C-alpha cells in the first residue's frame, strides 16, 4: 500500500484545511493515557498559527483564537474535542500504536460514496476529525466567528480524566460546541453517564496430567464496535461467546489454563481465546459446542463472519486452575450482564442502561493465575446505574471476586430550551431545509462532566458520519465531513449576531 500517495490524495479533498490537519493528527500516535506526542504536535501547530495555548497538569490544552474583525464583542464560543483515540487492530496486524502512524486509506463504500478508513486498525476519526475541524477554523482568516477557545481534552476514551480535572477557571467561554458526535443529521443535547466495575481473582495453579488433552478455543471474526453507540445492535460479544462455548461443552473435568478477550472496556470485544485442559474427549466436546455457538452467533447477532475454533495443542508441562475454580469463574462470567439492560421510558429508541463485558484478562503470578473481568456500565439514570453497579457487586461477592469501581462520570441532562441548541437547530433548518434529529445519546460525551465540573456551560454536540468507532471497521464519510464543516461555519457566523 502506498501510504504517502493515499495521504496526498486525502489532502486534496475538500475542505482541504480539515483533511490536512486530520492527516497530520493521524501521523502522530495518540492512544489514551499516552498522548504526549499528540500534545507536542498540537503545540507545534499552535506556534505555526501564532496563537496562544495553555496546557494544564492533566494534559488538557486550551487554545485562544481571536475573533474575526468586527466580531470582537461577541461572547466566547468553545470548540471542544478529545486528543486520544481507541487503539484497536485486527488479529495478526503488527501496527504499534505507540510509534506507528495510522495508515489512511481513501476508499468507497457499497454505495460508491467516498470514505476514509485505516489499514486493519481503528481510524481515529473519533475524535481526530473534531480536532481537525477546530484547528481548521483557527487557521482560516476568512471564517467569520467571535472569540474562540479550542478545548482539547486528554484521556476521554479510557477514563475521562482530562475532563474530570477541569475547573471553572480552566476556560472562559460558557457556550460550547462539542465536536465528538457521529451522525451528520443529529444534534445531541444529552448523553449517558458511566462507571467501570472490575472483578479480580487469584486462583492457585496445579500441574495438568501429561495424558490430558489441552485445547485452544478461539472466537474471532466479530464486528466489535462502540459499547455505547453500537450496543443496541446486539452485536456479538467475543467474551460472552467464548464463555458460552466452554459451558456448553458440558465437559465434567474442564480446567482453565488461561483466558483472554477484548482489550478496551468501552469496545465490544471482537476476539477472545482460552486454553483449557481435561481428560480424553475434551476436544470432541469443545468442537461440538463451538459449532453450535458459532451458528448461534451468526443467527442471533447478525455476525456473518463469526468463527469459533478448537485446536489441540501440545502442552505436556501445562498448569491449570482447579475444576471448582474453573466452574466458579465460568458461571460468574456467564452471569455478568452484557448488552442493553433497559430502554428509556420517555425517549423512543434510546437505550437507557447497558453493561459491556469489555475485557477478560489472565496472567501468571508465580503459582497463581490472576484473572480480571472489566465492565463499563452506562445509563442516563443515576438510580439505574446504581442498580447495575449493585447487581455487579452482588455477582462478584457470590463469586468470591475482589470488586472495584472507578472512573464514574455523570450524564448530560437534556435541556430542550438551551439557547445554543436552539441556534444550532435554526441554522440546520435554514442550511439544509430539514429538521435535525435532536436527541440524547447512550454513548458518553464529556459534556456531562464539563457541565458538572465547570458549571453554567450551555452546550450542543454534532459531527460528521462515523461508523465502526472503537473497531478496525471505523470509517468516516468525506461528503459528511464537508456537510459538518459547512454547518459549523454557519453556526459560528450566526453566534456572532
Tab-separated table of C-alpha atoms in Angstrom:
chain	number	residue	atom	x	y	z
A	1	UNK	CA	0.000	0.000	0.000
A	2	UNK	CA	1.364	3.435	-0.979
A	3	UNK	CA	0.640	5.362	2.217
A	4	UNK	CA	2.126	8.646	1.026
A	5	UNK	CA	0.062	8.543	-2.159
A	6	UNK	CA	-3.085	7.968	-0.099
A	7	UNK	CA	-2.273	10.895	2.176
A	8	UNK	CA	-1.556	13.155	-0.801
A	9	UNK	CA	-4.947	12.269	-2.311
A	10	UNK	CA	-6.727	12.791	1.012
A	11	UNK	CA	-5.165	16.223	1.492
A	12	UNK	CA	-6.645	17.272	-1.873
A	13	UNK	CA	-10.169	16.631	-0.626
A	14	UNK	CA	-12.448	19.465	0.413
A	15	UNK	CA	-12.267	21.094	2.859
A	16	UNK	CA	-8.528	20.890	2.354
A	17	UNK	CA	-7.609	22.502	5.665
A	18	UNK	CA	-9.610	19.921	7.630
A	19	UNK	CA	-8.051	16.973	5.809
A	20	UNK	CA	-4.566	18.470	6.112
A	21	UNK	CA	-4.912	18.672	9.872
A	22	UNK	CA	-6.537	15.240	10.087
A	23	UNK	CA	-3.664	13.677	8.124
A	24	UNK	CA	-1.199	15.402	10.447
A	25	UNK	CA	-3.014	14.150	13.539
A	26	UNK	CA	-3.209	10.609	12.110
A	27	UNK	CA	0.566	10.559	11.679
A	28	UNK	CA	1.052	11.017	15.434
A	29	UNK	CA	0.460	8.132	17.910
A	30	UNK	CA	-2.200	9.040	20.469
A	31	UNK	CA	-3.617	6.104	22.441
A	32	UNK	CA	-5.409	7.058	25.648
A	33	UNK	CA	-3.117	7.924	28.561
A	34	UNK	CA	-0.136	8.096	26.177
A	35	UNK	CA	-0.818	11.411	24.461
A	36	UNK	CA	2.486	13.245	24.870
A	37	UNK	CA	3.294	13.036	21.160
A	38	UNK	CA	-0.046	14.447	20.024
A	39	UNK	CA	0.223	17.263	22.561
A	40	UNK	CA	3.641	18.151	21.161
A	41	UNK	CA	2.142	18.114	17.661
A	42	UNK	CA	-0.721	20.416	18.709
A	43	UNK	CA	1.698	22.889	20.288
A	44	UNK	CA	3.718	22.928	17.065
A	45	UNK	CA	0.555	23.750	15.084
A	46	UNK	CA	-0.325	26.492	17.586
A	47	UNK	CA	3.132	28.015	17.149
A	48	UNK	CA	2.783	27.948	13.352
A	49	UNK	CA	-0.560	29.754	13.652
A	50	UNK	CA	0.922	32.342	16.041
A	51	UNK	CA	-1.712	31.571	18.668
A	52	UNK	CA	-1.533	31.135	22.430
A	53	UNK	CA	-2.098	27.812	24.200
A	54	UNK	CA	-2.167	26.747	27.843
A	55	UNK	CA	-1.734	23.138	28.989
A	56	UNK	CA	-2.864	22.025	32.437
A	57	UNK	CA	-1.464	19.284	34.677
A	58	UNK	CA	-3.924	16.718	33.266
A	59	UNK	CA	-2.746	17.324	29.697
A	60	UNK	CA	-5.744	19.349	28.508
A	61	UNK	CA	-4.930	22.118	26.037
A	62	UNK	CA	-6.834	25.397	25.668
A	63	UNK	CA	-6.037	27.477	22.585
A	64	UNK	CA	-7.188	31.096	22.377
A	65	UNK	CA	-8.303	32.248	18.919
A	66	UNK	CA	-9.025	35.978	18.372
A	67	UNK	CA	-12.331	36.983	16.809
A	68	UNK	CA	-12.747	37.963	13.195
A	69	UNK	CA	-12.565	41.696	12.528
A	70	UNK	CA	-15.718	43.374	13.793
A	71	UNK	CA	-16.785	40.350	15.909
A	72	UNK	CA	-14.674	41.052	18.971
A	73	UNK	CA	-17.647	41.828	21.228
A	74	UNK	CA	-19.409	38.510	20.664
A	75	UNK	CA	-19.419	36.018	23.559
A	76	UNK	CA	-16.665	33.413	23.563
A	77	UNK	CA	-17.523	30.092	21.927
A	78	UNK	CA	-15.650	26.940	22.959
A	79	UNK	CA	-14.942	24.241	20.341
A	80	UNK	CA	-14.283	21.003	22.220
A	81	UNK	CA	-12.895	17.607	21.303
A	82	UNK	CA	-10.552	14.979	22.737
A	83	UNK	CA	-6.948	14.234	21.825
A	84	UNK	CA	-6.844	10.462	22.301
A	85	UNK	CA	-8.131	7.536	20.234
A	86	UNK	CA	-9.047	3.898	20.871
A	87	UNK	CA	-6.165	1.651	19.700
A	88	UNK	CA	-7.803	-1.476	18.239
A	89	UNK	CA	-6.389	-3.686	15.482
A	90	UNK	CA	-7.247	-6.924	13.732
A	91	UNK	CA	-5.541	-10.132	14.828
A	92	UNK	CA	-2.192	-10.600	13.122
A	93	UNK	CA	-1.729	-6.874	12.458
A	94	UNK	CA	1.709	-5.639	13.500
A	95	UNK	CA	0.737	-1.989	13.991
A	96	UNK	CA	2.386	-0.372	17.049
A	97	UNK	CA	0.027	2.322	18.367
A	98	UNK	CA	2.789	3.885	20.459
A	99	UNK	CA	5.086	4.503	17.494
A	100	UNK	CA	3.383	3.938	14.131
A	101	UNK	CA	1.221	6.424	12.210
A	102	UNK	CA	-2.291	5.386	11.282
A	103	UNK	CA	-2.257	4.200	7.666
A	104	UNK	CA	-5.062	6.137	5.985
A	105	UNK	CA	-6.913	4.622	3.029
A	106	UNK	CA	-9.139	6.516	0.588
A	107	UNK	CA	-11.917	4.126	-0.390
A	108	UNK	CA	-15.552	3.742	-1.499
A	109	UNK	CA	-18.469	2.272	0.432
A	110	UNK	CA	-21.039	-0.116	-1.059
A	111	UNK	CA	-22.971	2.841	-2.485
A	112	UNK	CA	-19.917	4.338	-4.165
A	113	UNK	CA	-19.533	7.167	-1.636
A	114	UNK	CA	-16.018	8.208	-0.676
A	115	UNK	CA	-14.823	7.192	2.763
A	116	UNK	CA	-11.605	7.281	4.747
A	117	UNK	CA	-10.649	4.171	6.694
A	118	UNK	CA	-7.470	2.725	8.175
A	119	UNK	CA	-5.397	-0.314	7.302
A	120	UNK	CA	-6.541	-3.023	9.755
A	121	UNK	CA	-6.762	-0.598	12.726
A	122	UNK	CA	-9.058	1.970	14.218
A	123	UNK	CA	-9.027	5.171	12.190
A	124	UNK	CA	-9.161	7.739	14.979
A	125	UNK	CA	-11.782	9.895	13.284
A	126	UNK	CA	-13.213	9.642	16.790
A	127	UNK	CA	-12.181	12.357	17.636
A	128	UNK	CA	-9.443	13.339	15.206
A	129	UNK	CA	-11.957	14.858	12.805
A	130	UNK	CA	-13.352	17.095	15.547
A	131	UNK	CA	-9.855	18.297	16.475
A	132	UNK	CA	-9.028	18.846	12.790
A	133	UNK	CA	-12.163	20.924	12.209
A	134	UNK	CA	-11.412	23.110	15.231
A	135	UNK	CA	-7.816	23.699	14.075
A	136	UNK	CA	-9.024	24.459	10.547
A	137	UNK	CA	-11.344	27.146	11.918
A	138	UNK	CA	-8.447	28.675	13.855
A	139	UNK	CA	-6.221	28.627	10.756
A	140	UNK	CA	-8.703	30.178	8.309
A	141	UNK	CA	-8.711	34.009	8.294
A	142	UNK	CA	-11.798	34.235	6.067
A	143	UNK	CA	-14.133	32.453	8.504
A	144	UNK	CA	-16.497	34.723	10.431
A	145	UNK	CA	-16.536	33.970	14.149
A	146	UNK	CA	-16.402	35.603	17.549
A	147	UNK	CA	-13.672	34.937	20.106
A	148	UNK	CA	-12.932	31.208	20.333
A	149	UNK	CA	-11.346	28.805	22.749
A	150	UNK	CA	-10.344	25.372	21.475
A	151	UNK	CA	-10.574	22.910	24.343
A	152	UNK	CA	-8.749	19.637	23.609
A	153	UNK	CA	-9.138	17.183	26.464
A	154	UNK	CA	-6.993	14.202	27.444
A	155	UNK	CA	-7.871	10.553	28.074
A	156	UNK	CA	-11.522	10.695	27.017
A	157	UNK	CA	-11.667	7.094	25.862
A	158	UNK	CA	-10.327	5.324	28.950
A	159	UNK	CA	-11.142	7.446	31.958
A	160	UNK	CA	-12.227	10.983	31.010
A	161	UNK	CA	-9.545	12.121	33.419
A	162	UNK	CA	-8.905	15.241	31.372
A	163	UNK	CA	-12.488	16.466	31.577
A	164	UNK	CA	-12.648	15.460	35.244
A	165	UNK	CA	-9.735	17.782	36.035
A	166	UNK	CA	-11.426	20.888	34.612
A	167	UNK	CA	-12.439	23.762	36.875
A	168	UNK	CA	-14.441	26.968	36.344
A	169	UNK	CA	-11.100	28.669	35.702
A	170	UNK	CA	-9.948	26.236	33.001
A	171	UNK	CA	-11.516	28.285	30.200
A	172	UNK	CA	-13.560	31.469	29.921
A	173	UNK	CA	-16.331	30.636	27.447
A	174	UNK	CA	-19.721	29.468	28.671
A	175	UNK	CA	-21.227	28.264	25.403
A	176	UNK	CA	-19.694	25.153	23.936
A	177	UNK	CA	-19.883	23.104	20.744
A	178	UNK	CA	-18.767	19.518	21.302
A	179	UNK	CA	-17.452	18.081	18.005
A	180	UNK	CA	-17.481	14.427	19.068
A	181	UNK	CA	-20.751	13.107	17.604
A	182	UNK	CA	-21.026	10.628	14.750
A	183	UNK	CA	-24.240	11.320	12.796
A	184	UNK	CA	-24.369	14.302	10.471
A	185	UNK	CA	-28.149	14.758	10.733
A	186	UNK	CA	-28.219	14.748	14.536
A	187	UNK	CA	-27.877	17.337	17.261
A	188	UNK	CA	-27.221	15.890	20.683
A	189	UNK	CA	-28.445	17.574	23.842
A	190	UNK	CA	-27.756	14.803	26.367
A	191	UNK	CA	-25.777	11.618	26.994
A	192	UNK	CA	-25.449	8.722	29.393
A	193	UNK	CA	-23.163	8.594	32.387
A	194	UNK	CA	-20.991	5.597	33.150
A	195	UNK	CA	-18.822	3.690	35.603
A	196	UNK	CA	-16.217	0.902	35.454
A	197	UNK	CA	-16.509	-2.282	37.518
A	198	UNK	CA	-13.603	-4.720	37.748
A	199	UNK	CA	-13.718	-8.312	39.001
A	200	UNK	CA	-10.368	-9.743	40.181
A	201	UNK	CA	-9.497	-13.297	41.240
A	202	UNK	CA	-6.317	-15.098	42.283
A	203	UNK	CA	-6.584	-18.819	41.510
A	204	UNK	CA	-3.909	-21.371	42.519
A	205	UNK	CA	-2.461	-23.435	39.669
A	206	UNK	CA	-1.648	-27.130	39.594
A	207	UNK	CA	0.123	-29.287	37.008
A	208	UNK	CA	-2.054	-30.862	34.329
A	209	UNK	CA	-1.677	-34.674	33.944
A	210	UNK	CA	0.554	-35.448	30.945
A	211	UNK	CA	-2.067	-37.704	29.329
A	212	UNK	CA	-4.746	-34.980	29.298
A	213	UNK	CA	-5.769	-33.015	26.216
A	214	UNK	CA	-5.092	-29.279	26.072
A	215	UNK	CA	-7.069	-27.178	23.612
A	216	UNK	CA	-7.099	-23.589	22.448
A	217	UNK	CA	-10.613	-22.202	21.870
A	218	UNK	CA	-10.750	-19.029	19.785
A	219	UNK	CA	-13.628	-16.691	18.954
A	220	UNK	CA	-12.937	-14.291	16.078
A	221	UNK	CA	-14.468	-12.514	13.095
A	222	UNK	CA	-16.901	-10.348	15.069
A	223	UNK	CA	-17.679	-6.732	14.242
A	224	UNK	CA	-16.997	-5.275	17.674
A	225	UNK	CA	-17.805	-1.592	17.941
A	226	UNK	CA	-18.618	1.177	20.403
A	227	UNK	CA	-20.073	-0.074	23.669
A	228	UNK	CA	-22.391	2.934	23.788
A	229	UNK	CA	-23.187	3.808	20.196
A	230	UNK	CA	-23.472	0.206	18.931
A	231	UNK	CA	-24.738	-1.679	21.989
A	232	UNK	CA	-28.372	-1.542	20.791
A	233	UNK	CA	-27.500	-3.598	17.707
A	234	UNK	CA	-26.917	-6.746	19.804
A	235	UNK	CA	-23.542	-7.304	18.163
A	236	UNK	CA	-21.729	-10.454	19.171
A	237	UNK	CA	-19.541	-10.229	22.277
A	238	UNK	CA	-16.498	-12.465	21.878
A	239	UNK	CA	-16.047	-12.748	25.637
A	240	UNK	CA	-19.591	-13.997	26.116
A	241	UNK	CA	-19.399	-16.395	23.175
A	242	UNK	CA	-16.167	-17.885	24.489
A	243	UNK	CA	-17.686	-18.478	27.915
A	244	UNK	CA	-20.813	-19.928	26.314
A	245	UNK	CA	-18.716	-22.362	24.299
A	246	UNK	CA	-16.815	-23.603	27.344
A	247	UNK	CA	-20.005	-24.044	29.373
A	248	UNK	CA	-21.947	-25.655	26.514
A	249	UNK	CA	-19.250	-28.296	26.147
A	250	UNK	CA	-20.696	-29.816	29.348
A	251	UNK	CA	-17.315	-31.413	29.948
A	252	UNK	CA	-17.070	-32.508	33.557
A	253	UNK	CA	-13.387	-32.010	34.379
A	254	UNK	CA	-12.685	-28.892	32.319
A	255	UNK	CA	-9.869	-26.728	33.673
A	256	UNK	CA	-8.749	-23.283	32.516
A	257	UNK	CA	-5.071	-22.611	31.788
A	258	UNK	CA	-5.638	-19.067	30.531
A	259	UNK	CA	-8.488	-16.899	29.266
A	260	UNK	CA	-8.270	-13.558	27.463
A	261	UNK	CA	-10.659	-11.456	25.398
A	262	UNK	CA	-11.183	-7.859	24.369
A	263	UNK	CA	-8.781	-5.012	25.050
A	264	UNK	CA	-10.918	-1.954	25.874
A	265	UNK	CA	-13.725	-1.689	28.404
A	266	UNK	CA	-15.570	0.724	26.091
A	267	UNK	CA	-15.337	-1.508	22.999
A	268	UNK	CA	-17.448	-4.596	22.310
A	269	UNK	CA	-14.975	-7.482	22.276
A	270	UNK	CA	-14.227	-8.867	18.799
A	271	UNK	CA	-11.822	-11.666	19.685
A	272	UNK	CA	-11.320	-13.968	22.677
A	273	UNK	CA	-9.231	-17.068	23.371
A	274	UNK	CA	-8.939	-19.608	26.164
A	275	UNK	CA	-6.597	-22.520	26.753
A	276	UNK	CA	-8.224	-25.361	28.649
A	277	UNK	CA	-7.240	-28.871	29.723
A	278	UNK	CA	-9.127	-32.056	30.511
A	279	UNK	CA	-9.173	-35.840	30.089
A	280	UNK	CA	-9.571	-37.567	26.729
A	281	UNK	CA	-12.649	-36.449	24.860
A	282	UNK	CA	-12.223	-32.762	25.649
A	283	UNK	CA	-11.510	-31.728	22.057
A	284	UNK	CA	-14.598	-33.522	20.712
A	285	UNK	CA	-16.850	-31.934	23.332
A	286	UNK	CA	-15.464	-28.465	22.659
A	287	UNK	CA	-15.781	-28.849	18.879
A	288	UNK	CA	-19.445	-29.807	19.191
A	289	UNK	CA	-20.124	-26.795	21.407
A	290	UNK	CA	-18.096	-24.485	19.143
A	291	UNK	CA	-20.100	-25.479	16.091
A	292	UNK	CA	-23.375	-24.756	17.903
A	293	UNK	CA	-22.257	-21.440	19.387
A	294	UNK	CA	-20.786	-20.253	16.078
A	295	UNK	CA	-24.112	-20.794	14.319
A	296	UNK	CA	-25.967	-19.123	17.176
A	297	UNK	CA	-23.699	-16.079	16.889
A	298	UNK	CA	-24.367	-15.851	13.178
A	299	UNK	CA	-28.126	-16.135	13.676
A	300	UNK	CA	-28.565	-14.078	16.859
A	301	UNK	CA	-26.190	-11.196	16.330
A	302	UNK	CA	-26.004	-10.739	12.560
A	303	UNK	CA	-22.348	-11.750	12.663
A	304	UNK	CA	-21.822	-13.463	9.290
A	305	UNK	CA	-18.079	-13.882	9.883
A	306	UNK	CA	-18.284	-15.229	13.423
A	307	UNK	CA	-15.870	-18.105	13.912
A	308	UNK	CA	-15.362	-20.383	16.914
A	309	UNK	CA	-12.447	-22.798	16.509
A	310	UNK	CA	-10.876	-25.519	18.639
A	311	UNK	CA	-7.232	-26.534	18.269
A	312	UNK	CA	-5.450	-29.352	20.076
A	313	UNK	CA	-2.081	-28.071	21.323
A	314	UNK	CA	0.981	-29.809	22.732
A	315	UNK	CA	1.451	-28.668	26.323
A	316	UNK	CA	2.897	-31.501	28.398
A	317	UNK	CA	4.044	-29.173	31.176
A	318	UNK	CA	0.891	-27.110	31.454
A	319	UNK	CA	-0.750	-25.790	34.604
A	320	UNK	CA	-4.409	-25.012	35.184
A	321	UNK	CA	-6.772	-23.830	37.895
A	322	UNK	CA	-8.953	-26.392	39.619
A	323	UNK	CA	-12.235	-27.757	38.287
A	324	UNK	CA	-14.095	-25.956	41.072
A	325	UNK	CA	-12.404	-22.599	40.340
A	326	UNK	CA	-12.992	-23.094	36.603
A	327	UNK	CA	-16.684	-23.665	37.262
A	328	UNK	CA	-16.854	-20.628	39.559
A	329	UNK	CA	-15.125	-18.391	37.030
A	330	UNK	CA	-17.221	-19.503	34.059
A	331	UNK	CA	-20.558	-19.255	35.874
A	332	UNK	CA	-19.634	-15.764	37.078
A	333	UNK	CA	-18.673	-14.590	33.596
A	334	UNK	CA	-21.909	-16.077	32.281
A	335	UNK	CA	-23.905	-14.240	34.980
A	336	UNK	CA	-22.370	-10.817	34.277
A	337	UNK	CA	-24.914	-8.942	32.131
A	338	UNK	CA	-23.867	-7.755	28.705
A	339	UNK	CA	-25.832	-5.559	26.317
A	340	UNK	CA	-28.974	-3.485	26.703
A	341	UNK	CA	-30.479	-3.673	30.197
A	342	UNK	CA	-33.269	-1.153	29.729
A	343	UNK	CA	-34.732	1.351	27.259
A	344	UNK	CA	-35.516	4.958	28.126
A	345	UNK	CA	-39.139	5.236	29.297
A	346	UNK	CA	-39.679	8.663	27.718
A	347	UNK	CA	-37.461	8.714	24.609
A	348	UNK	CA	-38.370	6.206	21.904
A	349	UNK	CA	-35.480	4.069	20.713
A	350	UNK	CA	-32.953	5.392	23.248
A	351	UNK	CA	-31.050	2.887	25.347
A	352	UNK	CA	-31.209	3.951	28.976
A	353	UNK	CA	-28.979	1.353	30.654
A	354	UNK	CA	-26.385	-1.152	29.422
A	355	UNK	CA	-23.334	-3.093	30.507
A	356	UNK	CA	-20.321	-4.098	28.429
A	357	UNK	CA	-18.134	-7.032	29.490
A	358	UNK	CA	-15.254	-5.488	27.612
A	359	UNK	CA	-12.145	-7.297	28.866
A	360	UNK	CA	-11.223	-10.680	30.278
A	361	UNK	CA	-7.533	-10.905	31.068
A	362	UNK	CA	-5.407	-13.564	32.753
A	363	UNK	CA	-1.733	-13.594	33.679
A	364	UNK	CA	0.646	-15.786	35.651
A	365	UNK	CA	1.819	-14.675	39.074
A	366	UNK	CA	4.089	-17.371	40.450
A	367	UNK	CA	1.908	-20.410	41.147
A	368	UNK	CA	-1.291	-18.433	40.673
A	369	UNK	CA	-3.418	-17.289	37.767
A	370	UNK	CA	-4.686	-13.733	38.091
A	371	UNK	CA	-7.944	-13.164	36.224
A	372	UNK	CA	-9.635	-9.812	35.651
A	373	UNK	CA	-13.015	-9.015	34.095
A	374	UNK	CA	-13.570	-5.346	33.238
A	375	UNK	CA	-17.015	-3.840	32.668
A	376	UNK	CA	-18.318	-0.445	31.625
A	377	UNK	CA	-21.887	0.288	32.703
A	378	UNK	CA	-23.786	3.199	31.174
A	379	UNK	CA	-27.100	4.857	31.999
A	380	UNK	CA	-28.865	8.171	31.632
A	381	UNK	CA	-30.447	7.432	35.033
A	382	UNK	CA	-28.307	7.726	38.169
A	383	UNK	CA	-30.586	5.327	40.040
A	384	UNK	CA	-30.376	2.710	37.280
A	385	UNK	CA	-26.602	2.882	37.101
A	386	UNK	CA	-26.514	2.472	40.883
A	387	UNK	CA	-28.768	-0.558	40.498
A	388	UNK	CA	-26.462	-2.019	37.829
A	389	UNK	CA	-23.375	-1.471	39.979
A	390	UNK	CA	-25.147	-3.138	42.915
A	391	UNK	CA	-26.035	-6.095	40.676
A	392	UNK	CA	-22.445	-6.496	39.525
A	393	UNK	CA	-21.180	-6.218	43.088
A	394	UNK	CA	-23.642	-8.908	44.206
A	395	UNK	CA	-22.485	-11.260	41.436
A	396	UNK	CA	-18.879	-10.633	42.371
A	397	UNK	CA	-19.499	-11.188	46.073
A	398	UNK	CA	-21.194	-14.522	45.406
A	399	UNK	CA	-18.233	-15.484	43.181
A	400	UNK	CA	-15.577	-14.590	45.718
A	401	UNK	CA	-14.093	-11.902	43.486
A	402	UNK	CA	-12.473	-8.666	44.576
A	403	UNK	CA	-14.701	-5.869	43.214
A	404	UNK	CA	-13.505	-2.346	42.458
A	405	UNK	CA	-15.294	0.534	40.755
A	406	UNK	CA	-13.958	3.762	39.284
A	407	UNK	CA	-13.961	6.336	36.506
A	408	UNK	CA	-17.571	7.238	37.242
A	409	UNK	CA	-18.811	10.163	35.203
A	410	UNK	CA	-22.174	11.921	35.126
A	411	UNK	CA	-24.649	12.018	32.293
A	412	UNK	CA	-25.532	15.203	30.452
A	413	UNK	CA	-29.085	16.197	31.332
A	414	UNK	CA	-31.023	17.303	28.210
A	415	UNK	CA	-32.174	20.931	28.104
A	416	UNK	CA	-34.618	21.439	25.198
A	417	UNK	CA	-34.617	25.192	25.920
A	418	UNK	CA	-30.845	25.578	25.527
A	419	UNK	CA	-30.036	28.753	23.522
A	420	UNK	CA	-27.035	27.032	21.885
A	421	UNK	CA	-29.180	24.047	20.922
A	422	UNK	CA	-31.915	26.270	19.506
A	423	UNK	CA	-29.378	28.266	17.499
A	424	UNK	CA	-27.973	25.019	16.088
A	425	UNK	CA	-31.489	23.797	15.211
A	426	UNK	CA	-32.319	27.064	13.464
A	427	UNK	CA	-29.102	27.066	11.419
A	428	UNK	CA	-29.539	23.423	10.393
A	429	UNK	CA	-33.092	24.060	9.237
A	430	UNK	CA	-32.076	27.118	7.199
A	431	UNK	CA	-28.983	25.488	5.720
A	432	UNK	CA	-30.374	22.070	4.790
A	433	UNK	CA	-34.138	22.746	4.542
A	434	UNK	CA	-34.823	19.959	7.028
A	435	UNK	CA	-35.109	19.486	10.768
A	436	UNK	CA	-32.179	17.828	12.541
A	437	UNK	CA	-32.666	14.777	14.697
A	438	UNK	CA	-32.457	16.300	18.170
A	439	UNK	CA	-31.727	13.537	20.646
A	440	UNK	CA	-29.742	12.225	23.557
A	441	UNK	CA	-27.098	9.560	23.010
A	442	UNK	CA	-26.276	6.434	25.005
A	443	UNK	CA	-22.551	6.862	24.394
A	444	UNK	CA	-20.622	9.006	26.839
A	445	UNK	CA	-19.711	12.553	25.899
A	446	UNK	CA	-17.598	14.853	28.013
A	447	UNK	CA	-20.410	17.413	28.163
A	448	UNK	CA	-21.841	15.919	31.357
A	449	UNK	CA	-18.509	16.176	33.149
A	450	UNK	CA	-17.821	19.657	31.771
A	451	UNK	CA	-21.247	20.814	32.946
A	452	UNK	CA	-20.642	19.395	36.400
A	453	UNK	CA	-17.003	20.460	36.832
A	454	UNK	CA	-17.190	23.926	35.247
A	455	UNK	CA	-20.846	24.852	35.667
A	456	UNK	CA	-23.049	27.213	33.720
A	457	UNK	CA	-21.981	25.946	30.283
A	458	UNK	CA	-24.616	25.872	27.514
A	459	UNK	CA	-23.767	23.032	25.113
A	460	UNK	CA	-24.720	21.115	21.975
A	461	UNK	CA	-22.911	18.313	20.150
A	462	UNK	CA	-22.628	17.434	16.455
A	463	UNK	CA	-20.212	15.929	13.960
A	464	UNK	CA	-19.846	14.003	10.689
A	465	UNK	CA	-20.950	10.459	9.929
A	466	UNK	CA	-18.569	7.962	11.516
A	467	UNK	CA	-19.305	4.252	11.728
A	468	UNK	CA	-17.438	1.429	13.414
A	469	UNK	CA	-15.768	3.655	16.014
A	470	UNK	CA	-13.618	1.732	18.515
A	471	UNK	CA	-13.063	-1.048	15.959
A	472	UNK	CA	-10.909	-1.587	12.850
A	473	UNK	CA	-14.108	-1.116	10.801
A	474	UNK	CA	-14.114	2.589	11.694
A	475	UNK	CA	-14.681	4.879	8.714
A	476	UNK	CA	-15.738	8.453	8.048
A	477	UNK	CA	-17.642	9.735	5.015
A	478	UNK	CA	-15.944	12.553	3.117
A	479	UNK	CA	-19.218	14.095	1.986
A	480	UNK	CA	-20.383	14.112	5.602
A	481	UNK	CA	-17.258	15.970	6.743
A	482	UNK	CA	-17.987	18.567	4.069
A	483	UNK	CA	-21.534	18.898	5.377
A	484	UNK	CA	-20.414	19.203	9.006
A	485	UNK	CA	-17.771	21.777	8.086
A	486	UNK	CA	-20.311	23.904	6.231
A	487	UNK	CA	-22.653	23.605	9.187
A	488	UNK	CA	-20.004	24.513	11.776
A	489	UNK	CA	-19.070	27.682	9.888
A	490	UNK	CA	-22.727	28.712	9.612
A	491	UNK	CA	-23.286	28.133	13.342
A	492	UNK	CA	-20.207	30.180	14.264
A	493	UNK	CA	-21.291	33.014	11.989
A	494	UNK	CA	-24.793	33.005	13.478
A	495	UNK	CA	-23.464	33.002	17.033
A	496	UNK	CA	-21.713	36.316	16.351
A	497	UNK	CA	-25.082	38.054	15.993
